PDB file of C-alpha atoms in Angstrom:
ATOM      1  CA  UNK A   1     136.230 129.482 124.247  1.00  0.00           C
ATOM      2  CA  UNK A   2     137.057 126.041 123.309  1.00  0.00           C
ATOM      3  CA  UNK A   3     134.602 124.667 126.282  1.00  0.00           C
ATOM      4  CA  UNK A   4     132.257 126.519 124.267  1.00  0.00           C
ATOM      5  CA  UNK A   5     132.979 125.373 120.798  1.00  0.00           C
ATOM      6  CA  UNK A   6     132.803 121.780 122.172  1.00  0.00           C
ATOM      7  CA  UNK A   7     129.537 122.334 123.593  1.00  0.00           C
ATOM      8  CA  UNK A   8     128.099 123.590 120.200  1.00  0.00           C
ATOM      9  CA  UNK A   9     129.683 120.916 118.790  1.00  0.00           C
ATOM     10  CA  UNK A  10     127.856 118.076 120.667  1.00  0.00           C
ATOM     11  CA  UNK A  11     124.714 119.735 120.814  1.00  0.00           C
ATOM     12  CA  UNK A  12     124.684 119.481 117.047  1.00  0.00           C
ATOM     13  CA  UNK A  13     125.647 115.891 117.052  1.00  0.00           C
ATOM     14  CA  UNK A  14     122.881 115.008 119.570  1.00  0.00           C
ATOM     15  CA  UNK A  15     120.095 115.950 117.217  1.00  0.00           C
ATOM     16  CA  UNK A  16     122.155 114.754 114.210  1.00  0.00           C
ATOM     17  CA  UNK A  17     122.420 111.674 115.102  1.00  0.00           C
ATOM     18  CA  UNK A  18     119.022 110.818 115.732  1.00  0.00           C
ATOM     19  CA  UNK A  19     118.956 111.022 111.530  1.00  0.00           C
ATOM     20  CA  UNK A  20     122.489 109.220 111.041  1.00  0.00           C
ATOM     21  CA  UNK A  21     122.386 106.439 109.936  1.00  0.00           C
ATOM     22  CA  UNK A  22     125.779 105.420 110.579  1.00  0.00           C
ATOM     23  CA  UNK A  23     125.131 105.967 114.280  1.00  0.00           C
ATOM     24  CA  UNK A  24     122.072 103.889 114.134  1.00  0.00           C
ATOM     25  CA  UNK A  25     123.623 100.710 112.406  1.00  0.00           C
ATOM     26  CA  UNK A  26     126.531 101.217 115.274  1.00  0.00           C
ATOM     27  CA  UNK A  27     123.480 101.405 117.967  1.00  0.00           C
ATOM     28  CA  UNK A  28     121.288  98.798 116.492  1.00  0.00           C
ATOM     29  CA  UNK A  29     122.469  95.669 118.939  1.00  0.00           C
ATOM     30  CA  UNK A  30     121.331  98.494 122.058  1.00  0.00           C
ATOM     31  CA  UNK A  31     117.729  99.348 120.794  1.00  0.00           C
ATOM     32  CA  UNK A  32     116.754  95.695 118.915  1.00  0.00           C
ATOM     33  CA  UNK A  33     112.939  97.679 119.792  1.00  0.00           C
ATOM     34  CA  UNK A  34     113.742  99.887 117.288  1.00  0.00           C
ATOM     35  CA  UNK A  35     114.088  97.511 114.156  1.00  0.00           C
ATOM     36  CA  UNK A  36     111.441  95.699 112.408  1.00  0.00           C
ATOM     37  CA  UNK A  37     112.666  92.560 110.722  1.00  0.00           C
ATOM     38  CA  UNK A  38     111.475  91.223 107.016  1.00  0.00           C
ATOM     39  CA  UNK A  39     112.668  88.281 105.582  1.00  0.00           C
ATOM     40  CA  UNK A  40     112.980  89.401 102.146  1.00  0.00           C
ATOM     41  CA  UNK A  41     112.737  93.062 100.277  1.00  0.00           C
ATOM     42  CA  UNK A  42     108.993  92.278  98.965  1.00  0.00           C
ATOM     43  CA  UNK A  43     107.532  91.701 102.524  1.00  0.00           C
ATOM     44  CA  UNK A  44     108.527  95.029 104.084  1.00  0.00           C
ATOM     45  CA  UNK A  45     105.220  96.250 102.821  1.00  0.00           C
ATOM     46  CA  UNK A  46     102.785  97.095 105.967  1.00  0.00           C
ATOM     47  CA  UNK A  47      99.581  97.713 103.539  1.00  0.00           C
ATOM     48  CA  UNK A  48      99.813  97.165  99.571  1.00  0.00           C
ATOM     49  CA  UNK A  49     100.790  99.744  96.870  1.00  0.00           C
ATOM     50  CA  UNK A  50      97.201  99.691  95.204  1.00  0.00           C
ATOM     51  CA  UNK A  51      96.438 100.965  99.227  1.00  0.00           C
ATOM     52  CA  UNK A  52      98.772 103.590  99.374  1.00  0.00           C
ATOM     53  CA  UNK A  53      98.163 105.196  95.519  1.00  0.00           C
ATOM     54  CA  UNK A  54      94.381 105.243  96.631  1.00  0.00           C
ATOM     55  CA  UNK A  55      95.229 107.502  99.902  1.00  0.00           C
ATOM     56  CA  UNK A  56      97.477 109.482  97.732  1.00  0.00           C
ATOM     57  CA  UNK A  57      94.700 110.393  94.567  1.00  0.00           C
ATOM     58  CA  UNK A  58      92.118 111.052  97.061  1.00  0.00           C
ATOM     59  CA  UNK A  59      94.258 113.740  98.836  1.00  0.00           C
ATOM     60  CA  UNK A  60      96.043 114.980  95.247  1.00  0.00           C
ATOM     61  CA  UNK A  61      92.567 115.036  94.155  1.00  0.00           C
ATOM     62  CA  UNK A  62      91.064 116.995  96.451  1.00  0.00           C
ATOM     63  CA  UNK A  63      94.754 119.752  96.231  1.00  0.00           C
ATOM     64  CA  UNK A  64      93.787 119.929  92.853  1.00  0.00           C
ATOM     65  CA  UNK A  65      90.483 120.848  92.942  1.00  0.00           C
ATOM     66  CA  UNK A  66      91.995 123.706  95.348  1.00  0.00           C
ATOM     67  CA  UNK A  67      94.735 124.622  93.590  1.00  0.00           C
ATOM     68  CA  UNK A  68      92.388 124.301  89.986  1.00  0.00           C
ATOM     69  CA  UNK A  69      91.992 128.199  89.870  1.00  0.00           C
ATOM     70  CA  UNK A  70      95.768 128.820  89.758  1.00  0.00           C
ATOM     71  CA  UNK A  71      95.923 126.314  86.846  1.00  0.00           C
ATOM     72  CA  UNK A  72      94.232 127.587  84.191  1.00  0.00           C
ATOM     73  CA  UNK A  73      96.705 126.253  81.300  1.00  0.00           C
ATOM     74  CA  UNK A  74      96.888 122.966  83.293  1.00  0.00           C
ATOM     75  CA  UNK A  75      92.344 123.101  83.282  1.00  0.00           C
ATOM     76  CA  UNK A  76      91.828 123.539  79.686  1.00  0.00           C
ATOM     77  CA  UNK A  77      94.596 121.198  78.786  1.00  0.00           C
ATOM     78  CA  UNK A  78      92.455 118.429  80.459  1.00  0.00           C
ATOM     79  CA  UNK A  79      88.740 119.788  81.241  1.00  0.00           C
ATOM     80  CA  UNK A  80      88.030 116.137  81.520  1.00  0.00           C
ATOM     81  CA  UNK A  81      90.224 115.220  84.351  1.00  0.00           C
ATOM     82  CA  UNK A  82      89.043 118.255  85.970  1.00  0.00           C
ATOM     83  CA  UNK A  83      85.033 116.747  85.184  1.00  0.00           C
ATOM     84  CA  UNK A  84      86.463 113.134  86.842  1.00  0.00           C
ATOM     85  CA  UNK A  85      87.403 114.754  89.931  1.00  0.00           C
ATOM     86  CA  UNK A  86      84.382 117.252  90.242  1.00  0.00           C
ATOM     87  CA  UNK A  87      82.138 113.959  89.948  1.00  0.00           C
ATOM     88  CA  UNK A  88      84.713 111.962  93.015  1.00  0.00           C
ATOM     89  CA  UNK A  89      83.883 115.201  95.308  1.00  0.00           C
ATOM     90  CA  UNK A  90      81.601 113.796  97.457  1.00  0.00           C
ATOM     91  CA  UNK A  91      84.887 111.661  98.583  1.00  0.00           C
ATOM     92  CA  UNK A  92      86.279 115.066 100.241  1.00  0.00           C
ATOM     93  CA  UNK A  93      83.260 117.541 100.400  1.00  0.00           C
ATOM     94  CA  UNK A  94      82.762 119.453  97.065  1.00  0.00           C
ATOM     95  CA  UNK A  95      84.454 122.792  97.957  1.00  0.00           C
ATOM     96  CA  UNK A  96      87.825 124.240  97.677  1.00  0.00           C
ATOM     97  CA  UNK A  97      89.795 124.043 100.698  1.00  0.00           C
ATOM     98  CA  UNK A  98      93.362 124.508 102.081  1.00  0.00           C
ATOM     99  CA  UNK A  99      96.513 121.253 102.345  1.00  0.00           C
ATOM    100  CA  UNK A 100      95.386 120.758 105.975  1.00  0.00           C
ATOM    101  CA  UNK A 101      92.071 121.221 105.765  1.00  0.00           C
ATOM    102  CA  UNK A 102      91.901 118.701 102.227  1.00  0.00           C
ATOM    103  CA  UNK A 103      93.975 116.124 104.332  1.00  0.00           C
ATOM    104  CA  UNK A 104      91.601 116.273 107.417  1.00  0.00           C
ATOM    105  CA  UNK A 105      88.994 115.688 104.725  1.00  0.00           C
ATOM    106  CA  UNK A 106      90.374 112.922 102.779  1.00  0.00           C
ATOM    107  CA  UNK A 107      92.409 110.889 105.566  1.00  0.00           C
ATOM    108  CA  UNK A 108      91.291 112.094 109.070  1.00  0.00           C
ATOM    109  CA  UNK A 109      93.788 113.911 110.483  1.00  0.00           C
ATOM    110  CA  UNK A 110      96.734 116.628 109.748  1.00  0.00           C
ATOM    111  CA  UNK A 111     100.391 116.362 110.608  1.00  0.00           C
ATOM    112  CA  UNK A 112     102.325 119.098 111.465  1.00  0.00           C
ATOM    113  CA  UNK A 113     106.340 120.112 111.938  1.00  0.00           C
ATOM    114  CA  UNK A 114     107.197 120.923 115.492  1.00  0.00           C
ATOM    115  CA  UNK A 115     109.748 120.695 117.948  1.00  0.00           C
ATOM    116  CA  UNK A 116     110.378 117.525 119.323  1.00  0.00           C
ATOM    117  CA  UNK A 117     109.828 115.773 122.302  1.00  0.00           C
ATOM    118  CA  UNK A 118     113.020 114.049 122.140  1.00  0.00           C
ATOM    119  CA  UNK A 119     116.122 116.197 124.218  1.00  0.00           C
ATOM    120  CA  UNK A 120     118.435 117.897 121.443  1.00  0.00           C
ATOM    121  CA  UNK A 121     116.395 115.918 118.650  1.00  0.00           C
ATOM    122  CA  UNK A 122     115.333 119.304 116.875  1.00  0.00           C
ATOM    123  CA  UNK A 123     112.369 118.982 114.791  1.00  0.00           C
ATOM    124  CA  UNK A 124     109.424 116.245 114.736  1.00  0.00           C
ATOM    125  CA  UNK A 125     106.715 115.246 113.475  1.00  0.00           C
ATOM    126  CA  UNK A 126     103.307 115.258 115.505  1.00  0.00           C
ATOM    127  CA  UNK A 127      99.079 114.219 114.423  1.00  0.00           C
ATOM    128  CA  UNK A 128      97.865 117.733 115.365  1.00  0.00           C
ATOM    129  CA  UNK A 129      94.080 117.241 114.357  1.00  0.00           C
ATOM    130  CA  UNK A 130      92.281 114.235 113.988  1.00  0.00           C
ATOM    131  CA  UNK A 131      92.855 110.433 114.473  1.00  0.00           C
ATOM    132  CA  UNK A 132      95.198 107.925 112.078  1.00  0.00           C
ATOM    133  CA  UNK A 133      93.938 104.760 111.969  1.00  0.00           C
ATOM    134  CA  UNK A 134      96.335 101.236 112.023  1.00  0.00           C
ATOM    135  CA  UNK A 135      97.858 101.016 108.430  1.00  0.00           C
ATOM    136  CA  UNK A 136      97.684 104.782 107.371  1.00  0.00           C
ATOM    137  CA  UNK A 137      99.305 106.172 104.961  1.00  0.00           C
ATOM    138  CA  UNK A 138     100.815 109.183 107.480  1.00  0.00           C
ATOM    139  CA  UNK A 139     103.666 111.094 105.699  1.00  0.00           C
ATOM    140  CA  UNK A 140     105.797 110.758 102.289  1.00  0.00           C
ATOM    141  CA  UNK A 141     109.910 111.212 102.626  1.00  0.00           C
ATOM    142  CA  UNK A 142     110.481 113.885  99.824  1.00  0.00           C
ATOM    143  CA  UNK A 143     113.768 114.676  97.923  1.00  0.00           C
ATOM    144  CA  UNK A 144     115.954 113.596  94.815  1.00  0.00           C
ATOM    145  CA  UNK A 145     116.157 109.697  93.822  1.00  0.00           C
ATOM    146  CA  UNK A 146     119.719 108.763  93.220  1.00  0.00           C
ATOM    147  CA  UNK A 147     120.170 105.012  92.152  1.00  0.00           C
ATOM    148  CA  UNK A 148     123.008 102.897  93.845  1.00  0.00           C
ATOM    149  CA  UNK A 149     125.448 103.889  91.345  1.00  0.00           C
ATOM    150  CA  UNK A 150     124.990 107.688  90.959  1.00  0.00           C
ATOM    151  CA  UNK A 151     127.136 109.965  92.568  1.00  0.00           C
ATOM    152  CA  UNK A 152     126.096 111.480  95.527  1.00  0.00           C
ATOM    153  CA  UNK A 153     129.352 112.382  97.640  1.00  0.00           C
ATOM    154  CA  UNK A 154     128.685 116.083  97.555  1.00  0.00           C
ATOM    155  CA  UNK A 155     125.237 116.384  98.588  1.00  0.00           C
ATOM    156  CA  UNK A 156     126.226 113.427 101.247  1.00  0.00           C
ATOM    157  CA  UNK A 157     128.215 115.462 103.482  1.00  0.00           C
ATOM    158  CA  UNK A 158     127.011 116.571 106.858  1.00  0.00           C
ATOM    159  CA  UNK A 159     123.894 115.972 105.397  1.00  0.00           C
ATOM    160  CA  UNK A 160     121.075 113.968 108.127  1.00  0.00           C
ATOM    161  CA  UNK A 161     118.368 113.638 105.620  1.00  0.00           C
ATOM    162  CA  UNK A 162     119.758 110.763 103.286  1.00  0.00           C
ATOM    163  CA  UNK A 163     117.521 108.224 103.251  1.00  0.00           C
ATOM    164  CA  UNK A 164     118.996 104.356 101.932  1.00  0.00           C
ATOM    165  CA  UNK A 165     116.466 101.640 100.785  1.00  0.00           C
ATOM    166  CA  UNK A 166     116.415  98.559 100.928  1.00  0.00           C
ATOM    167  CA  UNK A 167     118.281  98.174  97.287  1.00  0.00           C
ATOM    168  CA  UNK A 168     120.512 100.441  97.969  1.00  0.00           C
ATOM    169  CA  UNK A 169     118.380 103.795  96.439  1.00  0.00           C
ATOM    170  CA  UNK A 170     118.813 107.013  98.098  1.00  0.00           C
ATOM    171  CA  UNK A 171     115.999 109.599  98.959  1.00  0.00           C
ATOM    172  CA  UNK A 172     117.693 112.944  99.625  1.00  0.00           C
ATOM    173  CA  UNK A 173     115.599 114.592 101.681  1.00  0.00           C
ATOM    174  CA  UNK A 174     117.323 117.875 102.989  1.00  0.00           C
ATOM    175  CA  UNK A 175     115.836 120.938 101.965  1.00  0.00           C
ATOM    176  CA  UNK A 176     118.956 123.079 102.077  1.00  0.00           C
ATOM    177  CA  UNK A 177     122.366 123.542 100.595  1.00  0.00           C
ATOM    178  CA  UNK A 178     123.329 121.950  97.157  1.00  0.00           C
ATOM    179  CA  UNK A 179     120.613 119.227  97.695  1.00  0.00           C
ATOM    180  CA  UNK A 180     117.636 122.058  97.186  1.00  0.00           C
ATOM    181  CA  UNK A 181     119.432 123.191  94.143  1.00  0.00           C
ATOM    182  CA  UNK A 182     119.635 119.837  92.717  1.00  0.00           C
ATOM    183  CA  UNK A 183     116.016 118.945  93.098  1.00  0.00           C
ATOM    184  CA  UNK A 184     114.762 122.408  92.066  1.00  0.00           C
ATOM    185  CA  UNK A 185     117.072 121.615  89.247  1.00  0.00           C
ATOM    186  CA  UNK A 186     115.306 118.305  88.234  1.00  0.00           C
ATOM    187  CA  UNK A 187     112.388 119.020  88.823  1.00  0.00           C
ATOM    188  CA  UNK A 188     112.495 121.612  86.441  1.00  0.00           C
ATOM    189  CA  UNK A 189     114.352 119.219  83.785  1.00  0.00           C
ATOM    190  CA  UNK A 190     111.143 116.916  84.284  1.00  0.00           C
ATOM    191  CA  UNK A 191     108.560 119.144  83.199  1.00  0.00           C
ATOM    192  CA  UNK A 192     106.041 118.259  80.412  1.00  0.00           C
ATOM    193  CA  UNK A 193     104.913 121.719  78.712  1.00  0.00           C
ATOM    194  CA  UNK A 194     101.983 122.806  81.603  1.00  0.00           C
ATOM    195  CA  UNK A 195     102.422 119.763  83.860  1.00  0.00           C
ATOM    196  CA  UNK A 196     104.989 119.704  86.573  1.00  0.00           C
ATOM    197  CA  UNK A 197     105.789 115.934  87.464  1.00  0.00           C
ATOM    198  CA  UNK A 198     106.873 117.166  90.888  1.00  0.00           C
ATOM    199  CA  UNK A 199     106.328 119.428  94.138  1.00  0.00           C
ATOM    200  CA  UNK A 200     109.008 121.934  94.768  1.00  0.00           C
ATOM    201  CA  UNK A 201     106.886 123.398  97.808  1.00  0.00           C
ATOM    202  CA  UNK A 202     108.247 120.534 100.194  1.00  0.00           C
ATOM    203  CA  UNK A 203     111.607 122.999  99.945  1.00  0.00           C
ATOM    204  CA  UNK A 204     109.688 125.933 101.478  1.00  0.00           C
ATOM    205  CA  UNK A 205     107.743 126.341 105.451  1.00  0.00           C
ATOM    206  CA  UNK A 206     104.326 125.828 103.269  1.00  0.00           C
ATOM    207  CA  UNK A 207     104.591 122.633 101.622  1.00  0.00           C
ATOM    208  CA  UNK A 208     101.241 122.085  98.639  1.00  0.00           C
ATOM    209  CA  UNK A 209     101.322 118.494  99.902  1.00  0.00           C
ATOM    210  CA  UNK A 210     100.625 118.545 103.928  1.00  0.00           C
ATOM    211  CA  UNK A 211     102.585 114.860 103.587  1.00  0.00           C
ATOM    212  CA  UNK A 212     105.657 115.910 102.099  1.00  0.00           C
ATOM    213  CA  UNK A 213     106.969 116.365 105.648  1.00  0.00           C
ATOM    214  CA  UNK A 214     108.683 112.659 106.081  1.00  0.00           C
ATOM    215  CA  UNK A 215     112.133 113.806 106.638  1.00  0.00           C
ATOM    216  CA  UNK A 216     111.747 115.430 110.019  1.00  0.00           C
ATOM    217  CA  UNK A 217     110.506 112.298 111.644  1.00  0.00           C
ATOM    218  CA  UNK A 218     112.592 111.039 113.961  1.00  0.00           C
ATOM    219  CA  UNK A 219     114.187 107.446 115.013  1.00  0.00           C
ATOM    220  CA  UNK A 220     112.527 105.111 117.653  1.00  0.00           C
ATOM    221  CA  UNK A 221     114.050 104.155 120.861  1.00  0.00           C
ATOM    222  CA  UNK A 222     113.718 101.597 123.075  1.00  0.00           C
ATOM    223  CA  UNK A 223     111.882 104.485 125.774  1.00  0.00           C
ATOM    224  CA  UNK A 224     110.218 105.917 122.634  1.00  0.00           C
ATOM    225  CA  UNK A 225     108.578 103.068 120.083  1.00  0.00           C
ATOM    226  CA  UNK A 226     108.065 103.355 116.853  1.00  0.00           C
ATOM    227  CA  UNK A 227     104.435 104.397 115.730  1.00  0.00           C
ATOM    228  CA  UNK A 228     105.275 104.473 112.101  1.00  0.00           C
ATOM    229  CA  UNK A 229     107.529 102.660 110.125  1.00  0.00           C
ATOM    230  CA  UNK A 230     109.075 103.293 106.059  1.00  0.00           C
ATOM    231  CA  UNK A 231     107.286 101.435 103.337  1.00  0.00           C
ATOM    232  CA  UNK A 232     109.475 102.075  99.395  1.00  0.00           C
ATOM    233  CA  UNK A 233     106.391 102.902  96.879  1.00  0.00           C
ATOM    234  CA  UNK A 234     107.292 102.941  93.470  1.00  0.00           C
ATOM    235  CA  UNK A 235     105.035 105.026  91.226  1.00  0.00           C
ATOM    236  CA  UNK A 236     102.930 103.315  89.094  1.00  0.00           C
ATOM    237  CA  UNK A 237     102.981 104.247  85.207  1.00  0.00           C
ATOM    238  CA  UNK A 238      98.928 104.916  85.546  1.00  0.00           C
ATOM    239  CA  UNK A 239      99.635 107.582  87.859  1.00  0.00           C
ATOM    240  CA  UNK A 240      97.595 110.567  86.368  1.00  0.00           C
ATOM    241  CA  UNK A 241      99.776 113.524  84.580  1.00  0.00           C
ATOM    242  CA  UNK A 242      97.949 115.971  86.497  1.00  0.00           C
ATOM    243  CA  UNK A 243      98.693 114.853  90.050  1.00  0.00           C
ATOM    244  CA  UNK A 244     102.476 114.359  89.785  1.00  0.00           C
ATOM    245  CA  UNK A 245     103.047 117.877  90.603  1.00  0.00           C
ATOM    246  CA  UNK A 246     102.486 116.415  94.484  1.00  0.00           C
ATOM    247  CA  UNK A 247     105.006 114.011  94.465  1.00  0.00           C
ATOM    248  CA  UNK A 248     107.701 114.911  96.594  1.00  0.00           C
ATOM    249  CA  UNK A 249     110.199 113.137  94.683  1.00  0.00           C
ATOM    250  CA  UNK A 250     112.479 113.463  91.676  1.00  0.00           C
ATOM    251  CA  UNK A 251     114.775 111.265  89.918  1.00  0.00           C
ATOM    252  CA  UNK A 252     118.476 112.350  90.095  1.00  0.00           C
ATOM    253  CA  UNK A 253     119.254 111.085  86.256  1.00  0.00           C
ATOM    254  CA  UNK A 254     116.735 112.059  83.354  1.00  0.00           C
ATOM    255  CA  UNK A 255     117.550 108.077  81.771  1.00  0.00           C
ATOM    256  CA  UNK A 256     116.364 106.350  84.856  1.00  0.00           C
ATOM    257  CA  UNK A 257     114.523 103.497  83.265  1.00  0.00           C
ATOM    258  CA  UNK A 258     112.819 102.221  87.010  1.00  0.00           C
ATOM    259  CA  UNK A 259     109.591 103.845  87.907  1.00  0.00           C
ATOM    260  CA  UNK A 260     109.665 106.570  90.385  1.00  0.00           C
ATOM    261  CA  UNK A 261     110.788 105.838  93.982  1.00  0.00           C
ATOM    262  CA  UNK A 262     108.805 107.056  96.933  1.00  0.00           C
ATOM    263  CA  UNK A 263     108.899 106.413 100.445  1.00  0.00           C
ATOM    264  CA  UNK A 264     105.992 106.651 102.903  1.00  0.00           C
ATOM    265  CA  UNK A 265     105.449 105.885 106.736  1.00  0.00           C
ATOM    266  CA  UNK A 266     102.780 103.916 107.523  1.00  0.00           C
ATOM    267  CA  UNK A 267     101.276 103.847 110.649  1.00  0.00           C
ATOM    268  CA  UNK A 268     101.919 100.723 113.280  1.00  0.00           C
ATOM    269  CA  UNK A 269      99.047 101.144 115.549  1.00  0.00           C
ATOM    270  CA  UNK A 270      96.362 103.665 116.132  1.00  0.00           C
ATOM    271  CA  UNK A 271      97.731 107.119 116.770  1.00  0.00           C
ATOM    272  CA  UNK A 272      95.755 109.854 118.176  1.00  0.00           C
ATOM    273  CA  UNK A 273      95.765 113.699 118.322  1.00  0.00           C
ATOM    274  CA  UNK A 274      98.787 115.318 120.311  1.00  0.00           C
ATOM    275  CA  UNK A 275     101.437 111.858 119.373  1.00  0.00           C
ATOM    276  CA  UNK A 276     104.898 112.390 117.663  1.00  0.00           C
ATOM    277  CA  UNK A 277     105.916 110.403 115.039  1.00  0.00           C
ATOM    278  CA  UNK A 278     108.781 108.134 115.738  1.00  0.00           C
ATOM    279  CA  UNK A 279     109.975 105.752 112.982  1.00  0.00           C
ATOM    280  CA  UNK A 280     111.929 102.316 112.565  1.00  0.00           C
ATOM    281  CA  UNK A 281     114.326 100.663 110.325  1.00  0.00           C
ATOM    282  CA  UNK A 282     113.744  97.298 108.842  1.00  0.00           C
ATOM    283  CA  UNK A 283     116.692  94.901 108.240  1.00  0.00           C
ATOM    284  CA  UNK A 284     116.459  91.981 106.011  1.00  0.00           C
ATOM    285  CA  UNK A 285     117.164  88.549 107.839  1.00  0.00           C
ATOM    286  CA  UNK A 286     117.373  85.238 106.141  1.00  0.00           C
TER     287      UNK A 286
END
């Protein structure tokens, strides 16, 4: 029985620690492949921001236009925004379609949840349709926002989805437990009369945002290399009213003066139909 247990045990801690980041820092001197170095916090950025919000309305745009019927308060609030993106159509073919079929559309290719290649590593992320070009923007890491000082203890434990950037901000990203609770919580906090500012769906199998799927992709090694890497996007103020109910991400305090945080992966190289995702960490050297 305790044979058992123990097996159970370190089955669990085989996939967990392949999101631990503890165990990764410990491992980093045995898989130098699987860190990208930056010599300062502003050049970790692959492609610029004005790049990445781009991708992101053209995809939000195209969701909305789906999703439109469903939003009838959220239409006649601002017919015109709905008249801007019925005249940008031609960007993503003019009718209604579903996440995957919008993101095929928009970006050229869909991403899907799956299990992974990687032995006791759980879930992954794989390109199931399509083809993502060098410098992509491939997936957003979705979850609560806590700055460096908030408290985060509770949510923290046994918890593989906690995301640290590179000035010390944390992305929760697990979709159970408290941490669910506490973004369903905010998010609800955030809301402006019709206009959600954020996307609750990541929480559920059937995420609104086929990008909001970040989380589940897993570390490099040296066998496997990194085809993706983090890039920290903060949300610019001109971000349109409507489309913040795709963003993935919520701030833990309601007086947060900084912008929101997101992070994406960007893609490394070319990455074609079939590939798993496998992300790196970047440390700062001087």
């Amino acid at each position: 029985m305790f044979a058992t247990a123990f097996e159970r045990l370190l089955k669990k801690w085989k996939s967990y620690r392949h999101r631990f980041v503890p165990w990764v820092v410990v491992n980093l001197s045995k898989n130098e492949k699987t860190l990208r170095q930056v010599t300062e916090r502003s050049k970790d950025k692959l492609v610029p921001d004005e790049e990445v919000s781009q991708k992101l309305l053209r995809l939000f745009r195209a969701l909305f236009r789906s999703h439109g019927a469903d939003h009838r308060e959220l239409r006649a609030a601002h017919a015109h925004f709905i008249r801007q993106v019925t005249s940008e159509e031609d960007q993503c073919g003019g009718n209604p379609v579903s996440g995957d079929d919008a993101m095929l559309q928009c970006l050229g290719f869909c991403i899907d949840r799956k299990s992974s290649t990687l032995p006791f590593a759980g879930t992954g992320v794989f390109v199931t349709k399509g083809f993502v070009p060098k410098g992509a923007t491939v997936a957003m890491y979705p979850g609560t926002v806590y700055q460096a000082y908030e408290p985060i203890l509770l949510q923290s434990i046994g918890n593989q989805f906690i995301f640290r950037c590179i000035d010390g901000v944390l992305v929760d990203g697990n979709d159970k437990g408290i941490s669910k609770m506490v973004f369903k919580s905010c998010s609800g906090r955030d809301r402006l009369g019709p206009f959600m500012m954020s996307d609750t769906s990541w929480l559920t199998a059937t995420p609104l945002n086929p990008l909001a799927v970040g989380q589940y992709v897993n570390n490099c090694s040296n066998e496997r290399p990194a085809n993706v890497c983090y890039q920290e996007y903060d949300v610019p103020d001109s971000f349109p009213i409507e489309l913040r109910q795709y963003l993935p991400n919520v701030n833990y305090s309601l007086h947060s003066q900084r912008r929101l945080r997101c992070v994406v992966l960007v893609s490394l190289r070319d990455i074609p139909a079939g590939e798993e995702l496998f992300s790196n960490y970047y440390t700062i050297v001087h």
